[in-house]
PDB file of C-alpha atoms in Angstrom:
ATOM      1  CA  MET A 237      94.946 132.875 128.077  1.00 78.00           C
ATOM      2  CA  ILE A 238      94.746 130.418 125.216  1.00 79.00           C
ATOM      3  CA  LEU A 239      98.086 129.164 123.912  1.00 85.00           C
ATOM      4  CA  ILE A 240      98.901 128.218 120.318  1.00 90.00           C
ATOM      5  CA  TYR A 241      98.917 124.484 120.961  1.00 86.00           C
ATOM      6  CA  GLN A 242      95.432 124.779 122.462  1.00 89.00           C
ATOM      7  CA  VAL A 243      94.116 126.536 119.348  1.00 93.00           C
ATOM      8  CA  ILE A 244      95.733 123.888 117.116  1.00 93.00           C
ATOM      9  CA  GLY A 245      94.245 121.088 119.250  1.00 91.00           C
ATOM     10  CA  ILE A 246      90.769 122.649 119.185  1.00 94.00           C
ATOM     11  CA  LEU A 247      90.865 123.234 115.407  1.00 95.00           C
ATOM     12  CA  LEU A 248      92.215 119.735 114.756  1.00 95.00           C
ATOM     13  CA  GLY A 249      89.491 118.252 116.951  1.00 94.00           C
ATOM     14  CA  ILE A 250      86.705 120.222 115.253  1.00 96.00           C
ATOM     15  CA  VAL A 251      87.914 119.397 111.719  1.00 97.00           C
ATOM     16  CA  ALA A 252      88.336 115.722 112.577  1.00 96.00           C
ATOM     17  CA  LEU A 253      84.913 115.696 114.245  1.00 96.00           C
ATOM     18  CA  LEU A 254      83.296 117.103 111.099  1.00 96.00           C
ATOM     19  CA  LEU A 255      85.150 114.630 108.859  1.00 96.00           C
ATOM     20  CA  THR A 256      84.027 111.757 111.091  1.00 96.00           C
ATOM     21  CA  ILE A 257      80.401 112.892 110.870  1.00 96.00           C
ATOM     22  CA  LEU A 258      80.623 113.226 107.076  1.00 96.00           C
ATOM     23  CA  ARG A 259      82.155 109.744 106.686  1.00 95.00           C
ATOM     24  CA  PHE A 260      79.419 108.271 108.873  1.00 96.00           C
ATOM     25  CA  LYS A 261      76.701 110.046 106.864  1.00 96.00           C
ATOM     26  CA  ASP A 262      78.201 108.632 103.643  1.00 95.00           C
ATOM     27  CA  GLY A 263      77.988 105.133 105.127  1.00 94.00           C
ATOM     28  CA  LYS A 264      81.770 104.660 105.119  1.00 93.00           C
ATOM     29  CA  MET A 265      81.999 104.088 108.882  1.00 92.00           C
ATOM     30  CA  SER A 266      80.254 101.690 111.248  1.00 93.00           C
ATOM     31  CA  LEU A 267      78.310 102.944 114.264  1.00 95.00           C
ATOM     32  CA  GLY A 268      80.892 101.551 116.703  1.00 93.00           C
ATOM     33  CA  MET A 269      83.787 103.276 114.952  1.00 91.00           C
ATOM     34  CA  PHE A 270      81.738 106.480 114.673  1.00 95.00           C
ATOM     35  CA  VAL A 271      81.101 106.572 118.428  1.00 96.00           C
ATOM     36  CA  GLY A 272      84.747 105.714 119.169  1.00 92.00           C
ATOM     37  CA  TRP A 273      86.145 108.460 116.940  1.00 93.00           C
ATOM     38  CA  ILE A 274      83.605 111.026 118.192  1.00 96.00           C
ATOM     39  CA  LEU A 275      84.720 110.304 121.768  1.00 95.00           C
ATOM     40  CA  ILE A 276      88.381 110.580 120.808  1.00 92.00           C
ATOM     41  CA  TRP A 277      87.913 113.952 119.086  1.00 95.00           C
ATOM     42  CA  LEU A 278      85.779 115.291 121.935  1.00 95.00           C
ATOM     43  CA  ILE A 279      88.522 114.271 124.380  1.00 92.00           C
ATOM     44  CA  VAL A 280      91.115 116.033 122.187  1.00 91.00           C
ATOM     45  CA  ILE A 281      89.015 119.213 122.237  1.00 94.00           C
ATOM     46  CA  PHE A 282      88.399 118.938 125.999  1.00 93.00           C
ATOM     47  CA  VAL A 283      92.077 118.366 126.807  1.00 90.00           C
ATOM     48  CA  SER A 284      93.031 121.270 124.538  1.00 90.00           C
ATOM     49  CA  ILE A 285      90.661 123.585 126.399  1.00 91.00           C
ATOM     50  CA  TYR A 286      91.511 122.224 129.881  1.00 90.00           C
ATOM     51  CA  PRO A 287      95.114 120.908 129.713  1.00 87.00           C
ATOM     52  CA  GLU A 288      95.335 120.699 133.517  1.00 87.00           C
ATOM     53  CA  SER A 289      92.721 117.911 133.442  1.00 86.00           C
ATOM     54  CA  THR A 290      95.415 115.483 132.258  1.00 87.00           C
ATOM     55  CA  SER A 291      97.345 116.057 135.511  1.00 88.00           C
ATOM     56  CA  PHE A 292      94.359 114.878 137.503  1.00 85.00           C
ATOM     57  CA  LEU A 293      93.982 111.785 135.306  1.00 84.00           C
ATOM     58  CA  ALA A 294      97.731 111.115 135.468  1.00 88.00           C
ATOM     59  CA  LYS A 295      97.736 111.199 139.273  1.00 88.00           C
ATOM     60  CA  SER A 296      94.701 108.917 139.324  1.00 87.00           C
ATOM     61  CA  ALA A 297      96.540 106.435 137.094  1.00 86.00           C
ATOM     62  CA  GLY A 298      99.756 106.690 139.124  1.00 89.00           C
ATOM     63  CA  ILE A 299     101.707 108.501 136.404  1.00 87.00           C
ATOM     64  CA  GLY A 300     103.764 111.579 137.288  1.00 86.00           C
ATOM     65  CA  ARG A 301     102.822 114.196 134.705  1.00 89.00           C
ATOM     66  CA  GLY A 302      99.795 114.866 132.552  1.00 85.00           C
ATOM     67  CA  LEU A 303     101.812 114.916 129.329  1.00 85.00           C
ATOM     68  CA  ASP A 304     103.263 111.488 130.143  1.00 89.00           C
ATOM     69  CA  PHE A 305      99.733 110.196 130.640  1.00 89.00           C
ATOM     70  CA  VAL A 306      98.641 111.564 127.260  1.00 87.00           C
ATOM     71  CA  LEU A 307     101.694 110.099 125.495  1.00 90.00           C
ATOM     72  CA  ILE A 308     101.247 106.657 127.081  1.00 92.00           C
ATOM     73  CA  LEU A 309      97.560 106.689 126.213  1.00 89.00           C
ATOM     74  CA  GLY A 310      98.390 107.747 122.636  1.00 90.00           C
ATOM     75  CA  ILE A 311     100.962 104.982 122.194  1.00 95.00           C
ATOM     76  CA  LEU A 312      98.578 102.355 123.559  1.00 94.00           C
ATOM     77  CA  SER A 313      95.834 103.635 121.270  1.00 91.00           C
ATOM     78  CA  CYS A 314      98.180 103.446 118.276  1.00 93.00           C
ATOM     79  CA  PHE A 315      99.076  99.828 119.093  1.00 96.00           C
ATOM     80  CA  TYR A 316      95.397  98.968 119.334  1.00 94.00           C
ATOM     81  CA  LEU A 317      94.629 100.613 115.985  1.00 91.00           C
ATOM     82  CA  ILE A 318      97.573  98.822 114.341  1.00 96.00           C
ATOM     83  CA  PHE A 319      96.265  95.532 115.717  1.00 97.00           C
ATOM     84  CA  LYS A 320      92.784  96.240 114.330  1.00 93.00           C
ATOM     85  CA  LEU A 321      94.208  97.211 110.936  1.00 95.00           C
ATOM     86  CA  TYR A 322      96.381  94.092 110.834  1.00 97.00           C
ATOM     87  CA  ASN A 323      93.373  91.862 111.562  1.00 97.00           C
ATOM     88  CA  LYS A 324      91.292  93.627 108.914  1.00 95.00           C
ATOM     89  CA  LEU A 325      94.112  93.260 106.380  1.00 97.00           C
ATOM     90  CA  GLU A 326      94.437  89.543 107.123  1.00 97.00           C
ATOM     91  CA  THR A 327      90.692  89.074 106.666  1.00 97.00           C
ATOM     92  CA  MET A 328      90.732  90.961 103.361  1.00 97.00           C
ATOM     93  CA  GLU A 329      93.682  88.876 102.135  1.00 97.00           C
ATOM     94  CA  GLU A 330      91.811  85.653 102.916  1.00 97.00           C
ATOM     95  CA  GLU A 331      88.686  86.951 101.146  1.00 98.00           C
ATOM     96  CA  ILE A 332      90.666  87.922  98.041  1.00 98.00           C
ATOM     97  CA  THR A 333      92.366  84.523  97.970  1.00 97.00           C
ATOM     98  CA  ASP A 334      88.999  82.754  98.210  1.00 97.00           C
ATOM     99  CA  LEU A 335      87.522  84.970  95.495  1.00 97.00           C
ATOM    100  CA  VAL A 336      90.439  84.370  93.108  1.00 96.00           C
ATOM    101  CA  ARG A 337      90.244  80.640  93.787  1.00 96.00           C
ATOM    102  CA  LYS A 338      86.490  80.568  93.048  1.00 96.00           C
ATOM    103  CA  ILE A 339      86.935  82.549  89.814  1.00 94.00           C
ATOM    104  CA  ALA A 340      89.738  80.245  88.693  1.00 93.00           C
ATOM    105  CA  ILE A 341      87.622  77.143  89.380  1.00 94.00           C
ATOM    106  CA  GLN A 342      84.635  78.733  87.643  1.00 93.00           C
ATOM    107  CA  ASN A 343      86.740  79.579  84.587  1.00 91.00           C
ATOM    108  CA  GLU A 344      88.208  76.083  84.518  1.00 89.00           C
ATOM    109  CA  ASN A 345      84.757  74.483  84.653  1.00 88.00           C
ATOM    110  CA  SER A 346      83.348  76.739  81.926  1.00 87.00           C
ATOM    111  CA  GLY A 347      86.301  76.114  79.615  1.00 79.00           C
ATOM    112  CA  VAL A 348      87.569  79.689  79.611  1.00 70.00           C
ATOM    113  CA  SER A 349      91.322  79.737  79.233  1.00 65.00           C
ATOM    114  CA  ASP A 350      93.759  82.423  80.266  1.00 64.00           C
ATOM    115  CA  GLU A 351      94.224  83.344  76.605  1.00 65.00           C
ATOM    116  CA  ASP A 352      90.497  84.020  76.268  1.00 65.00           C
ATOM    117  CA  ASN A 353      90.643  86.254  79.309  1.00 64.00           C
ATOM    118  CA  GLU A 354      93.596  88.155  77.829  1.00 67.00           C
ATOM    119  CA  LYS A 355      91.648  88.856  74.615  1.00 65.00           C
ATOM    120  CA  ASP A 356      88.845  90.506  76.593  1.00 64.00           C
ATOM    121  CA  LYS A 357      91.208  93.049  78.102  1.00 64.00           C
ATOM    122  CA  PRO A 358      91.446  96.400  76.300  1.00 61.00           C
TER     123      PRO A 358
END
């Protein structure tokens, strides 16, 4: 008998799987991230179909219950994703700062003032 949470997990996994494939086809996702997300969504679908499989993994990892194992794994995954996002944000901030600095130096060397730039704006 399939329970409601299993149906929700399977549907969520399938929709997310399709969205991941579409983003990869559009070139908005790297191959490494594509493989990582595909694995995650396949695991979500598998665990939704076979929820007792988490108990086996939990006992293998020395954790009492399967749900605890899933929650701990989810929290650790969230921390990892936050770390990756933070690093990406820092890199983007440095790139924007360098770009603004180069444009300012270029404008200064070409004699373009801030007032000239303001006139060009609509």
